[in-house]
CSV table of C-alpha atoms in Angstrom, one decimal:
chain,number,residue,atom,x,y,z
A,3,MET,CA,24.8,-4.0,-4.8
A,4,THR,CA,21.2,-5.2,-4.0
A,5,ARG,CA,19.6,-6.9,-7.0
A,6,VAL,CA,16.2,-5.6,-7.7
A,7,PRO,CA,13.8,-8.3,-9.5
A,8,LYS,CA,13.0,-7.6,-13.1
A,9,LEU,CA,9.2,-7.0,-13.6
A,10,THR,CA,7.1,-7.1,-16.6
A,11,ASP,CA,4.5,-4.2,-16.5
A,12,ALA,CA,6.0,-2.2,-13.6
A,13,LEU,CA,9.4,-0.5,-12.8
A,14,LEU,CA,11.2,-1.0,-9.5
A,15,THR,CA,14.0,1.0,-8.3
A,16,LEU,CA,15.9,1.1,-4.9
A,17,ASP,CA,17.6,4.3,-3.6
A,18,ASN,CA,18.8,4.9,0.0
A,19,ARG,CA,16.6,2.1,1.6
A,20,VAL,CA,13.4,3.5,-0.4
A,21,ALA,CA,11.9,1.1,-3.0
A,22,THR,CA,9.8,2.7,-5.6
A,23,LEU,CA,7.3,0.5,-7.6
A,24,THR,CA,5.9,2.3,-10.7
A,25,PHE,CA,2.9,0.8,-12.5
A,26,ASN,CA,3.9,1.2,-16.1
A,27,ARG,CA,0.8,0.3,-18.1
A,28,HIS,CA,-0.3,3.7,-19.0
A,29,ASP,CA,-1.8,2.4,-22.1
A,30,LEU,CA,-4.4,0.4,-19.9
A,31,ARG,CA,-4.5,3.3,-17.4
A,32,ASN,CA,-2.4,0.8,-15.2
A,33,ALA,CA,-5.5,-1.5,-14.9
A,34,LEU,CA,-4.6,-4.3,-12.5
A,35,THR,CA,-6.4,-7.1,-14.8
A,36,GLY,CA,-5.6,-7.6,-18.3
A,37,SER,CA,-1.9,-6.8,-17.4
A,38,GLN,CA,1.0,-8.5,-15.3
A,39,LEU,CA,0.6,-5.8,-12.6
A,40,ILE,CA,-0.8,-8.5,-10.1
A,41,ASP,CA,2.3,-10.6,-10.6
A,42,ASP,CA,4.6,-7.7,-10.4
A,43,ILE,CA,3.1,-6.2,-7.2
A,44,VAL,CA,3.3,-9.8,-5.5
A,45,THR,CA,6.9,-10.3,-6.7
A,46,THR,CA,7.8,-6.9,-5.2
A,47,THR,CA,6.2,-7.5,-1.8
A,48,ASN,CA,8.1,-11.0,-1.6
A,49,TRP,CA,11.2,-9.3,-2.5
A,50,VAL,CA,10.6,-6.3,-0.1
A,51,ASN,CA,10.1,-8.8,2.8
A,52,HIS,CA,13.5,-10.6,2.1
A,53,CYS,CA,15.7,-7.6,1.4
A,54,ASP,CA,17.3,-6.0,4.6
A,55,ASP,CA,18.2,-3.0,2.3
A,56,VAL,CA,14.6,-1.8,1.9
A,57,SER,CA,12.9,0.2,4.8
A,58,VAL,CA,10.0,1.8,2.7
A,59,LEU,CA,8.0,0.8,-0.3
A,60,VAL,CA,6.5,3.7,-2.5
A,61,MET,CA,3.8,2.9,-5.1
A,62,THR,CA,2.8,5.1,-7.9
A,63,GLY,CA,1.6,5.0,-11.6
A,64,ALA,CA,3.2,6.1,-14.8
A,65,GLY,CA,1.0,8.3,-17.0
A,66,SER,CA,-2.2,10.0,-16.2
A,67,ALA,CA,-3.7,7.3,-13.9
A,68,PHE,CA,-2.7,5.6,-10.7
A,69,SER,CA,-4.8,2.7,-11.5
A,70,ALA,CA,-8.1,2.2,-13.2
A,71,GLY,CA,-8.7,-1.1,-11.4
A,72,GLY,CA,-10.3,-3.7,-13.5
A,73,ASN,CA,-10.3,-4.1,-17.2
A,74,ILE,CA,-13.8,-3.0,-18.2
A,75,ARG,CA,-13.3,-4.5,-22.0
A,76,ASP,CA,-12.6,-7.7,-20.4
A,77,MET,CA,-15.8,-7.4,-18.4
A,78,ALA,CA,-17.8,-6.6,-21.4
A,79,ASN,CA,-16.4,-9.6,-23.2
A,80,ARG,CA,-16.6,-11.9,-20.2
A,81,GLY,CA,-13.0,-12.7,-20.9
A,82,GLY,CA,-9.6,-12.7,-19.0
A,83,ASP,CA,-10.2,-12.8,-15.2
A,84,PHE,CA,-13.9,-12.3,-15.7
A,85,ALA,CA,-14.6,-15.4,-17.8
A,86,GLY,CA,-16.4,-18.7,-16.9
A,87,ASP,CA,-19.2,-19.8,-14.6
A,88,VAL,CA,-19.5,-18.8,-10.9
A,89,ALA,CA,-17.1,-21.2,-9.6
A,90,GLU,CA,-14.4,-20.4,-12.4
A,91,CYS,CA,-14.9,-16.8,-11.9
A,92,ALA,CA,-14.5,-17.1,-8.1
A,93,ASP,CA,-11.3,-19.2,-8.6
A,94,ARG,CA,-9.8,-16.5,-10.9
A,95,TYR,CA,-10.4,-13.9,-8.3
A,96,ARG,CA,-8.7,-15.9,-5.6
A,97,LYS,CA,-5.9,-16.7,-7.9
A,98,GLY,CA,-5.8,-13.4,-9.5
A,99,ILE,CA,-6.5,-9.8,-7.9
A,100,GLN,CA,-7.1,-11.2,-4.4
A,101,ARG,CA,-3.4,-12.0,-4.3
A,102,ILE,CA,-3.0,-8.3,-3.9
A,103,PRO,CA,-4.4,-7.5,-0.6
A,104,LEU,CA,-3.0,-10.8,0.9
A,105,ALA,CA,0.6,-9.7,-0.3
A,106,LEU,CA,0.4,-6.0,0.7
A,107,GLN,CA,-1.1,-7.0,4.1
A,108,GLU,CA,2.0,-9.1,4.7
A,109,VAL,CA,4.6,-6.4,3.8
A,110,GLU,CA,7.0,-5.8,6.6
A,111,VAL,CA,7.9,-2.2,5.8
A,112,PRO,CA,5.8,1.1,5.6
A,113,ILE,CA,4.0,1.5,2.2
A,114,ILE,CA,3.3,4.9,0.8
A,115,ALA,CA,1.0,5.3,-2.1
A,116,ALA,CA,1.7,8.4,-4.2
A,117,VAL,CA,-1.4,8.7,-6.0
A,118,ASN,CA,-0.7,10.7,-9.2
A,119,GLY,CA,-4.0,10.4,-10.9
A,120,PRO,CA,-7.5,8.6,-10.9
A,121,ALA,CA,-7.5,5.6,-8.5
A,122,ILE,CA,-10.8,4.0,-9.5
A,123,GLY,CA,-12.3,0.6,-8.4
A,124,ALA,CA,-9.6,-1.7,-7.5
A,125,GLY,CA,-7.2,1.1,-8.2
A,126,PHE,CA,-8.8,2.8,-5.1
A,127,ASP,CA,-8.8,-0.1,-3.1
A,128,LEU,CA,-4.9,-0.7,-3.8
A,129,ALA,CA,-4.3,2.9,-2.6
A,130,ASN,CA,-6.2,2.1,0.7
A,131,MET,CA,-4.0,-0.9,1.2
A,132,ALA,CA,-1.0,1.3,1.7
A,133,ASP,CA,-0.3,2.9,5.4
A,134,ILE,CA,0.0,6.4,4.1
A,135,ARG,CA,-1.4,8.0,0.8
A,136,ILE,CA,-0.2,11.2,-0.5
A,137,ALA,CA,-2.2,12.7,-3.5
A,138,SER,CA,-1.7,14.8,-6.5
A,139,GLU,CA,-4.2,17.5,-7.1
A,140,ASN,CA,-5.0,15.5,-10.3
A,141,ALA,CA,-6.0,12.5,-8.3
A,142,LYS,CA,-9.5,11.2,-8.1
A,143,PHE,CA,-10.9,8.2,-6.1
A,144,GLY,CA,-14.1,6.1,-6.8
A,145,GLU,CA,-15.4,2.9,-5.2
A,146,THR,CA,-17.2,2.4,-8.6
A,147,PHE,CA,-18.0,-1.4,-8.5
A,148,LEU,CA,-21.8,-1.0,-8.1
A,149,ASN,CA,-22.0,1.3,-11.0
A,150,LEU,CA,-20.8,-1.8,-13.1
A,151,GLY,CA,-23.2,-4.2,-11.2
A,152,ILE,CA,-20.4,-5.9,-9.1
A,153,ILE,CA,-19.0,-5.8,-5.7
A,154,PRO,CA,-15.6,-4.8,-4.4
A,155,GLY,CA,-14.1,-8.3,-5.0
A,156,ASP,CA,-10.6,-7.5,-3.9
A,157,GLY,CA,-11.5,-6.7,-0.4
A,158,GLY,CA,-12.1,-3.0,-0.6
A,159,ALA,CA,-15.0,-3.0,1.9
A,160,TRP,CA,-12.5,-4.6,4.4
A,161,PHE,CA,-9.9,-1.8,3.8
A,162,MET,CA,-12.1,1.3,3.5
A,163,GLN,CA,-14.2,1.0,6.6
A,164,ARG,CA,-11.0,0.5,8.7
A,165,LEU,CA,-9.6,3.7,7.2
A,166,ILE,CA,-12.5,6.1,7.4
A,167,GLY,CA,-15.2,4.3,9.4
A,168,TYR,CA,-18.4,2.3,8.2
A,169,GLN,CA,-20.7,5.1,7.5
A,170,ARG,CA,-18.4,7.1,5.2
A,171,ALA,CA,-17.2,3.9,3.6
A,172,PHE,CA,-20.8,2.8,3.2
A,173,GLU,CA,-21.7,5.9,1.4
A,174,LEU,CA,-18.9,6.0,-1.1
A,175,THR,CA,-19.2,2.3,-1.8
A,176,LEU,CA,-22.9,2.3,-2.2
A,177,THR,CA,-23.3,5.5,-4.3
A,178,GLY,CA,-20.2,4.8,-6.4
A,179,ARG,CA,-19.4,8.5,-6.7
A,180,ILE,CA,-16.0,9.8,-7.5
A,181,ILE,CA,-14.5,12.2,-5.2
A,182,ASP,CA,-11.5,14.6,-5.9
A,183,ALA,CA,-8.2,14.7,-3.9
A,184,ALA,CA,-9.4,17.8,-1.7
A,185,GLU,CA,-12.6,15.7,-0.5
A,186,ALA,CA,-10.4,12.6,-0.2
A,187,ARG,CA,-8.3,14.6,2.3
A,188,GLU,CA,-11.3,15.9,4.2
A,189,LEU,CA,-12.5,12.3,4.7
A,190,GLY,CA,-9.1,11.1,5.9
A,191,ILE,CA,-8.3,8.9,2.9
A,192,VAL,CA,-5.1,10.9,1.9
A,193,LEU,CA,-2.8,12.6,4.4
A,194,GLU,CA,-1.6,15.3,2.1
A,195,VAL,CA,-2.6,16.8,-1.4
A,196,VAL,CA,0.2,18.5,-3.3
A,197,PRO,CA,0.7,19.8,-6.8
A,198,ALA,CA,1.3,17.2,-9.4
A,199,GLU,CA,4.9,18.2,-10.0
A,200,GLU,CA,5.6,17.9,-6.3
A,201,LEU,CA,4.0,14.6,-5.8
A,202,LEU,CA,7.0,12.2,-5.9
A,203,GLY,CA,9.2,14.7,-4.0
A,204,ALA,CA,6.6,14.8,-1.2
A,205,ALA,CA,6.3,11.1,-1.2
A,206,ASN,CA,10.1,10.4,-1.2
A,207,ALA,CA,10.6,13.0,1.4
A,208,MET,CA,8.2,11.2,3.7
A,209,ALA,CA,9.8,7.9,2.7
A,210,SER,CA,13.3,9.1,3.5
A,211,ARG,CA,12.4,10.3,6.8
A,212,ILE,CA,11.0,6.9,7.9
A,213,ALA,CA,13.9,5.2,6.0
A,214,SER,CA,16.4,7.1,8.2
A,215,GLN,CA,15.1,5.3,11.3
A,216,PRO,CA,16.7,2.2,12.6
A,217,PRO,CA,15.5,-0.5,10.0
A,218,LYS,CA,14.9,-3.5,12.4
A,219,ALA,CA,12.9,-1.4,14.9
A,220,THR,CA,11.0,0.0,11.9
A,221,ARG,CA,9.8,-3.2,10.7
A,222,LEU,CA,8.7,-4.4,14.2
A,223,THR,CA,6.9,-1.1,14.7
A,224,LYS,CA,4.9,-1.7,11.5
A,225,ARG,CA,4.1,-5.2,12.7
A,226,LEU,CA,2.8,-3.9,15.9
A,227,MET,CA,0.6,-1.3,14.2
A,228,LYS,CA,-1.0,-4.1,12.2
A,229,MET,CA,-1.5,-6.3,15.2
A,230,ALA,CA,-2.9,-3.6,17.5
A,231,PRO,CA,-6.4,-3.6,16.2
A,232,ARG,CA,-7.0,-7.4,16.4
A,233,MET,CA,-5.5,-8.0,19.8
A,234,GLU,CA,-6.7,-7.6,23.4
A,235,LEU,CA,-4.5,-5.1,25.2
A,236,LYS,CA,-2.8,-7.6,27.6
A,237,ASP,CA,-1.7,-10.0,24.9
A,238,PHE,CA,-0.5,-6.8,22.7
A,239,LEU,CA,1.5,-5.7,25.6
A,240,ASP,CA,3.2,-9.1,26.0
A,241,VAL,CA,4.2,-8.9,22.3
A,242,CYS,CA,5.5,-5.4,23.0
A,243,ALA,CA,7.6,-6.6,25.8
A,244,ASN,CA,9.1,-9.3,23.6
A,245,PHE,CA,9.7,-6.9,20.6
A,246,GLN,CA,11.3,-4.3,23.0
A,247,GLY,CA,13.7,-7.0,24.3
A,248,MET,CA,14.7,-7.7,20.7
A,249,CYS,CA,15.3,-4.1,20.1
A,250,HIS,CA,17.4,-3.4,23.1
A,251,ASN,CA,19.6,-6.2,22.1
A,252,GLU,CA,20.3,-4.8,18.5
A,253,PRO,CA,23.3,-2.7,17.6
A,254,GLU,CA,21.2,-0.3,15.9
A,255,HIS,CA,19.5,0.7,19.3
A,256,LEU,CA,22.9,1.5,20.9
A,257,GLU,CA,24.0,3.5,17.8
A,258,ALA,CA,20.8,5.6,17.9
A,259,VAL,CA,21.2,6.1,21.6
A,260,ASN,CA,24.8,7.3,21.2
A,261,ARG,CA,23.6,9.6,18.2
A,262,MET,CA,21.1,11.0,20.6
A,263,LEU,CA,23.7,11.6,23.4
A,264,GLU,CA,26.1,13.3,21.0
A,265,ALA,CA,23.3,15.6,19.8
A,266,MET,CA,22.3,16.4,23.4
A,267,ALA,CA,25.8,17.2,24.3
A,268,LYS,CA,26.0,19.8,21.6
A,269,LYS,CA,23.1,21.8,22.7
């Protein structure tokens, strides 16, 4: 049986190749600062990348919120991650919340964000770091940094414009307005909106469908999807050729082909 790491402020489970990470600081609306959630997320990503029994990672929040982002009380008090002069504060960002985008960007399996409630500020950015977002009807999204006189210090401006384009990302970031789940779907931020009681079921159905695919090919395919935007076509095709050679020499490929042939024979 695969050992799941013990976390401090989050819960982690593994079932049928689907790992589910639940942010469990509902008393803080799952704020990423002022809690141990940063460490928990980074620990989970490292475990996922080294655990061959995981094919999909689902992230969600306990309680009413997905994540409120930064701890505003700490901001008001110039404490916690927001203490110190310019150099000290910058160093805290690098050693603190900026570890999340770097870690999630390196995750080898598909990530699904099941957004159960408000995803605000860094919480919104966290959702945008996933590959797929499914939202509850209770979900709200807001790139609210400018409302507090700060910038998206966790890389949110990098992720959002790649998701929905520069102009729409610019408008949401510069106005700091909060949008509901329906508008998030219209903008292409979320793939699907479902009733609150159906959220985890919908996320798990998608995760299970992906997890049923050959696991090594799934990880290679995600790597290709991440590589494609930053590579020239000829270089990308060279990588595809090498990855394909790897796939053709894996037992899971022959197993999948034989299953397909058996299914065709029954028709």
